[in-house]
Short mmCIF file of C-alpha atoms in Angstrom, two decimals:
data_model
loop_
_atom_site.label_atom_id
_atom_site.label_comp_id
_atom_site.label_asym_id
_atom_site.label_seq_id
_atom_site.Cartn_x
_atom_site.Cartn_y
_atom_site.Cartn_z
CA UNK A 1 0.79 15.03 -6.12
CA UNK A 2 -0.29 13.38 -2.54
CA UNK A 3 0.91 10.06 -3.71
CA UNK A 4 1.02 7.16 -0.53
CA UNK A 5 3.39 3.49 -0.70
CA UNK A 6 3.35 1.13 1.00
CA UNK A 7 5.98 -2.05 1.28
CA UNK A 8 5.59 -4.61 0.85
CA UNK A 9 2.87 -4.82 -0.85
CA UNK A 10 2.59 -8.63 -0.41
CA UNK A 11 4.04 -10.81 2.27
CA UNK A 12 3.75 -14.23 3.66
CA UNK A 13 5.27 -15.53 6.46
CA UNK A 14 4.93 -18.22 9.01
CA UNK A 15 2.94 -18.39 12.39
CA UNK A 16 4.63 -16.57 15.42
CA UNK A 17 7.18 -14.14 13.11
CA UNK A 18 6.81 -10.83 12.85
CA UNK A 19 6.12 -8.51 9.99
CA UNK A 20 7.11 -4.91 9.61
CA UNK A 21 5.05 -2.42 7.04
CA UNK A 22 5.74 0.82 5.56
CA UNK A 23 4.10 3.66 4.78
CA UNK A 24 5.39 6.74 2.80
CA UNK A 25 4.03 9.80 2.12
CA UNK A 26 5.93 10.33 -1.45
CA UNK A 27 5.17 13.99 -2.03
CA UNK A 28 4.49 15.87 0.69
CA UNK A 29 4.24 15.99 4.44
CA UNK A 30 1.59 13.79 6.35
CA UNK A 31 0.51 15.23 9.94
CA UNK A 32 -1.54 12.05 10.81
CA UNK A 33 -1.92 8.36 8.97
CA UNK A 34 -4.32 6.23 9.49
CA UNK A 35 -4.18 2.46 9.33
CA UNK A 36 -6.93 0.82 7.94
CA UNK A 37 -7.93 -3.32 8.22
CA UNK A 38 -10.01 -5.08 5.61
CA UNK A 39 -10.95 -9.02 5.81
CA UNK A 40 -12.32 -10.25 2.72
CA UNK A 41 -15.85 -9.04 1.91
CA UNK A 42 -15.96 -6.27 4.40
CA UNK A 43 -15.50 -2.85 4.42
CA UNK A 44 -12.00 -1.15 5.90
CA UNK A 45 -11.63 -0.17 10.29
CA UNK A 46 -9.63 1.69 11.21
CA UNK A 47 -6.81 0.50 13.46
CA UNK A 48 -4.97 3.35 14.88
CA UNK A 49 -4.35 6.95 13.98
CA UNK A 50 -0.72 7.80 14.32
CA UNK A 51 0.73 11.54 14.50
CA UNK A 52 4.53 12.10 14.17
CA UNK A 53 6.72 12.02 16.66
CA UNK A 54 3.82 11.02 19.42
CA UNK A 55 2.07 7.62 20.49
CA UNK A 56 -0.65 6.10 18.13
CA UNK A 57 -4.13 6.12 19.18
CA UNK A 58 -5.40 3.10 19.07
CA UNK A 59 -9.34 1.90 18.21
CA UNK A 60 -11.21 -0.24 20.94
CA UNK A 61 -10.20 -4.12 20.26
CA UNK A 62 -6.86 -3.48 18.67
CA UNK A 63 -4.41 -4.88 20.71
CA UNK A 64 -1.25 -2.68 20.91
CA UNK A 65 1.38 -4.75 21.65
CA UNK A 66 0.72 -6.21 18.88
CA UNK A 67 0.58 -4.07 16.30
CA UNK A 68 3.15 -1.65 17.20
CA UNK A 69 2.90 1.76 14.56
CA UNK A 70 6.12 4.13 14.66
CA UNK A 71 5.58 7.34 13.01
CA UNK A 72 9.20 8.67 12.82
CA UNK A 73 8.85 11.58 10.44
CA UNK A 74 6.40 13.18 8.82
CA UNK A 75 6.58 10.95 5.63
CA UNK A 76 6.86 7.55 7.14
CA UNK A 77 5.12 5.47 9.55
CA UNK A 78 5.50 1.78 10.19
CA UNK A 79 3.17 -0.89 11.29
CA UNK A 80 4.87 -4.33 12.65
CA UNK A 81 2.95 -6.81 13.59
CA UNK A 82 4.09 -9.26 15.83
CA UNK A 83 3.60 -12.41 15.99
CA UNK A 84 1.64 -13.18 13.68
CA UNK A 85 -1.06 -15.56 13.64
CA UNK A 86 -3.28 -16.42 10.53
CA UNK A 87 -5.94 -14.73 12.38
CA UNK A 88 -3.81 -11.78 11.20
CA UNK A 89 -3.92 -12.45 7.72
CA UNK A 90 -5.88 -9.14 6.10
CA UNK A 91 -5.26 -6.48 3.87
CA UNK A 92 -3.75 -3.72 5.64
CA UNK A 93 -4.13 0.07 4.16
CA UNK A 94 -2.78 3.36 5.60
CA UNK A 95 -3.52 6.85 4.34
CA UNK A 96 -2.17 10.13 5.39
CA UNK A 97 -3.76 13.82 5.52
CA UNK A 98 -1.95 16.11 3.53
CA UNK A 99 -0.59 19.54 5.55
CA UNK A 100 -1.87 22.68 4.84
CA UNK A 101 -4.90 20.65 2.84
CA UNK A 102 -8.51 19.90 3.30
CA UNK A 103 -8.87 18.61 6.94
CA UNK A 104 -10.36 15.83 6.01
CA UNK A 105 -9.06 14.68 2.90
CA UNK A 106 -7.02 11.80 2.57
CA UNK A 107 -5.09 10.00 0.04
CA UNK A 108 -4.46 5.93 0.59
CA UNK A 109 -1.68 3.72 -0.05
CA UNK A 110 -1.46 1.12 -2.59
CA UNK A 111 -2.62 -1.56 0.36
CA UNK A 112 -0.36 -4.73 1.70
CA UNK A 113 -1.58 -8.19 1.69
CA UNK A 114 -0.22 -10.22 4.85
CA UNK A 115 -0.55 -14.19 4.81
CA UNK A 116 0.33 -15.63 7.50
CA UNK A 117 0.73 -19.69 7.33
CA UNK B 1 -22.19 6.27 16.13
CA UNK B 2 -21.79 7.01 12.75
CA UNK B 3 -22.95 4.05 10.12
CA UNK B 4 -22.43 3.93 6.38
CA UNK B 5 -24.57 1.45 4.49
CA UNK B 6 -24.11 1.18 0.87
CA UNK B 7 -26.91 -0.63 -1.74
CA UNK B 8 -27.12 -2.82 -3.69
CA UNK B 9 -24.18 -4.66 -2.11
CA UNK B 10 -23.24 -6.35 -6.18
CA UNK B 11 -24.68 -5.16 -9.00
CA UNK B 12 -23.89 -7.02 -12.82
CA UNK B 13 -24.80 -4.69 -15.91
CA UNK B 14 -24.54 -4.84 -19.48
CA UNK B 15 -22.06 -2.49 -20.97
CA UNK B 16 -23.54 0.78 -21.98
CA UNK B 17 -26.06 1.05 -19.16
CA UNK B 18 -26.09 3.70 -16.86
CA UNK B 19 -26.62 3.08 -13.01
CA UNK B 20 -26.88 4.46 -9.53
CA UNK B 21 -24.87 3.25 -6.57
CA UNK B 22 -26.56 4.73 -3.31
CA UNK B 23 -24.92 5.04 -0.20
CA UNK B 24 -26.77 6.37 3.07
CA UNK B 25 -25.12 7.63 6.47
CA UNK B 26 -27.06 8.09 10.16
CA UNK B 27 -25.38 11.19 11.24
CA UNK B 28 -25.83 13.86 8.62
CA UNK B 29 -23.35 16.11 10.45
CA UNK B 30 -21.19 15.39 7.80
CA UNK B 31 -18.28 17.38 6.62
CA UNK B 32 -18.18 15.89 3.33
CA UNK B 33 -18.29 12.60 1.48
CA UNK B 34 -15.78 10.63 -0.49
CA UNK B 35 -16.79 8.04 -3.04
CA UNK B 36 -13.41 5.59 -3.89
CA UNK B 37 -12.91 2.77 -6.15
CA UNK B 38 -11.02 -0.35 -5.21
CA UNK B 39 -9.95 -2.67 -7.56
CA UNK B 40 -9.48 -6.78 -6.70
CA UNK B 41 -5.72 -6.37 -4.28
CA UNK B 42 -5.58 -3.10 -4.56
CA UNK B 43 -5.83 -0.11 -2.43
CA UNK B 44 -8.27 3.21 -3.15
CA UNK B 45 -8.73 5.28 -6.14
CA UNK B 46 -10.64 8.51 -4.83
CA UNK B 47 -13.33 9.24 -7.05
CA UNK B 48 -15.20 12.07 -6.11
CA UNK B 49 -15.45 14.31 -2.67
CA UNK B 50 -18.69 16.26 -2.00
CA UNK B 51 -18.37 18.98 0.47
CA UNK B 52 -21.37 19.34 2.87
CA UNK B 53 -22.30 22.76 1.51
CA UNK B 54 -22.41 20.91 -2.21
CA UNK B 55 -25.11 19.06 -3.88
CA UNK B 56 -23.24 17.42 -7.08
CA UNK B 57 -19.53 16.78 -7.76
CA UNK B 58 -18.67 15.60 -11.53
CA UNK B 59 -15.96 13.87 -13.29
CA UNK B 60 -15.97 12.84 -16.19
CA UNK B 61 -18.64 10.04 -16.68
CA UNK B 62 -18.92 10.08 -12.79
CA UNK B 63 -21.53 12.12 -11.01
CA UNK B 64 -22.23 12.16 -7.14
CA UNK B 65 -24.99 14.09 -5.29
CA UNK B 66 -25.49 14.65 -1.75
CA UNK B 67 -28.72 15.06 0.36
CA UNK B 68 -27.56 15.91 4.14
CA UNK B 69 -30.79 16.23 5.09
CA UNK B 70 -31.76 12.83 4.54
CA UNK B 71 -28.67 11.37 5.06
CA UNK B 72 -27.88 9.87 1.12
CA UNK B 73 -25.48 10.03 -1.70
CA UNK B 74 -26.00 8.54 -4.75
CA UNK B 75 -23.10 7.55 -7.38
CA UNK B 76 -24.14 7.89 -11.03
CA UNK B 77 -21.98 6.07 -13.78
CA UNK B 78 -23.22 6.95 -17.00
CA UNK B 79 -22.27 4.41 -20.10
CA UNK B 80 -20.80 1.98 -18.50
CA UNK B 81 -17.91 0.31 -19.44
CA UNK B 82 -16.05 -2.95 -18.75
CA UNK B 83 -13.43 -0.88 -17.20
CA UNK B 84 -15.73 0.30 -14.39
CA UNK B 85 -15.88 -2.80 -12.78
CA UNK B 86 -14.75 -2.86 -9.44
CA UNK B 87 -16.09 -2.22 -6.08
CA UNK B 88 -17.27 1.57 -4.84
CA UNK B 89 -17.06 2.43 -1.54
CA UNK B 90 -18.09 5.48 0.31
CA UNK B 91 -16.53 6.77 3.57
CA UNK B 92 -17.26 10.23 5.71
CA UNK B 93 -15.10 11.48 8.23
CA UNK B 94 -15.74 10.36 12.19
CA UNK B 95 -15.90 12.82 14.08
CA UNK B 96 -16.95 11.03 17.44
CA UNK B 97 -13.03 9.00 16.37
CA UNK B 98 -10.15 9.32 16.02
CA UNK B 99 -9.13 12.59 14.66
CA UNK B 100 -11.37 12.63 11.86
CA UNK B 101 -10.85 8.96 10.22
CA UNK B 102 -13.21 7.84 7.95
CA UNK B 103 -16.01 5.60 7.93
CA UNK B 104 -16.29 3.38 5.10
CA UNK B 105 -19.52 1.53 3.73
CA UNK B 106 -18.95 -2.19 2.52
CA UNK B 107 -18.94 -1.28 -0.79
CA UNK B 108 -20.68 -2.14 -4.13
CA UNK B 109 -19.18 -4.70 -6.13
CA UNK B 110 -19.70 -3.75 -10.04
CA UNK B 111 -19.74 -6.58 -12.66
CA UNK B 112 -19.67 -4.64 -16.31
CA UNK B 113 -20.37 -6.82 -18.95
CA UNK B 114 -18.94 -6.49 -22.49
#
């Protein structure tokens, strides 16, 4: 159980377009996902913390308007990031806590890898 | 703030050794600690979680400890194999964040040798 996807799981596209990711909690509901940045060589930050059916929280430096996260139900949230610059290019990662388990515990999707040319 | 550093940062080992990852943390008001595996692409493999009233989780070849008091966790891999290579992170929840995120280290990466 508490299995996370996320699509794509690859995607390039060009400068200035905009790119929409999903996250899906498979097997049960998610009260919060997180969504998690990682350039090459460093560890993952988190990017914003989003709760269904309410605003994301966003960290300090993450720019919003850019990286607009819907959290529609409680088994899918969505990341789009608009456009995109190469700047942009990471690995993006959500994960989702589990309701009704540990507080803390989290299980993390498969990852997507965003090029942007 | 809350800072995870993990050591040694690569490590390359011939298979059949066993090893210790460490991991250290500046808050020890932890709730508990989560060591993950992340393969080249790929997202995270939990490993192991250590509550912060435990001293030792095991799985398997895998065995974590956990010293609050000093603010350390060590990962211990015992007979390595050429499977285990991959990088190890370690992460505890923020609690000074966003509604209990966690905090990642940079991770080991673990060369296994055949």
């Amino acid at each position: 159980g508490a299995v996370v996807s996320q699509h794509p799981s690859w995607v390039i596209c060009k400068s200035g377009t905009s790119v929409k990711i999903e996250c899906r909690s498979l097997d049960f509901q998610a009260t919060t996902m997180f969504w998690y940045r990682q350039f090459p060589k460093q560890s993952l930050m988190l990017m914003a913390t989003s709760n269904e059916g309410s605003k994301a929280t966003y960290e300090q430096g993450v720019e919003k308007d850019k990286f607009l996260i819907n959290h529609a139900s409680l088994t899918l949230s969505t990341l789009t990031v608009t456009s995109a610059h190469p700047e942009d290019s990471s690995f993006y990662i959500c994960s989702a806590r589990v309701r009704g388990r540990d507080y803390n515990e989290q299980f993390f999707g498969p990852g997507t890898r965003l090029t942007v040319l | 703030k809350q800072e995870v550093t993990q050591i040694p940062a690569a490590l390359s080992v011939p298979e059949g050794e066993n090893l210790v990852l460490n991991c250290s943390f500046t808050d020890s008001a932890i709730y508990n600690l989560q060591w993950f595996r992340q393969d080249p692409g790929k997202g995270l493999t939990s490993l192991l979680l250590i509550q912060s009233s435990q001293r030792e989780q095991t799985s398997g070849r895998l065995n974590a400890s956990l010293d609050k008091s000093s603010g350390r966790s060590t990962l211990y891999i015992a007979a390595s194999q050429p499977g285990d290579s991959a990088t190890y992170l370690c992460a505890v929840p923020n609690y000074g964040g966003s509604q209990g995120n966690l905090i990642f280290g940079k991770g080991t990466k673990l060369s296994v040798k055949p």
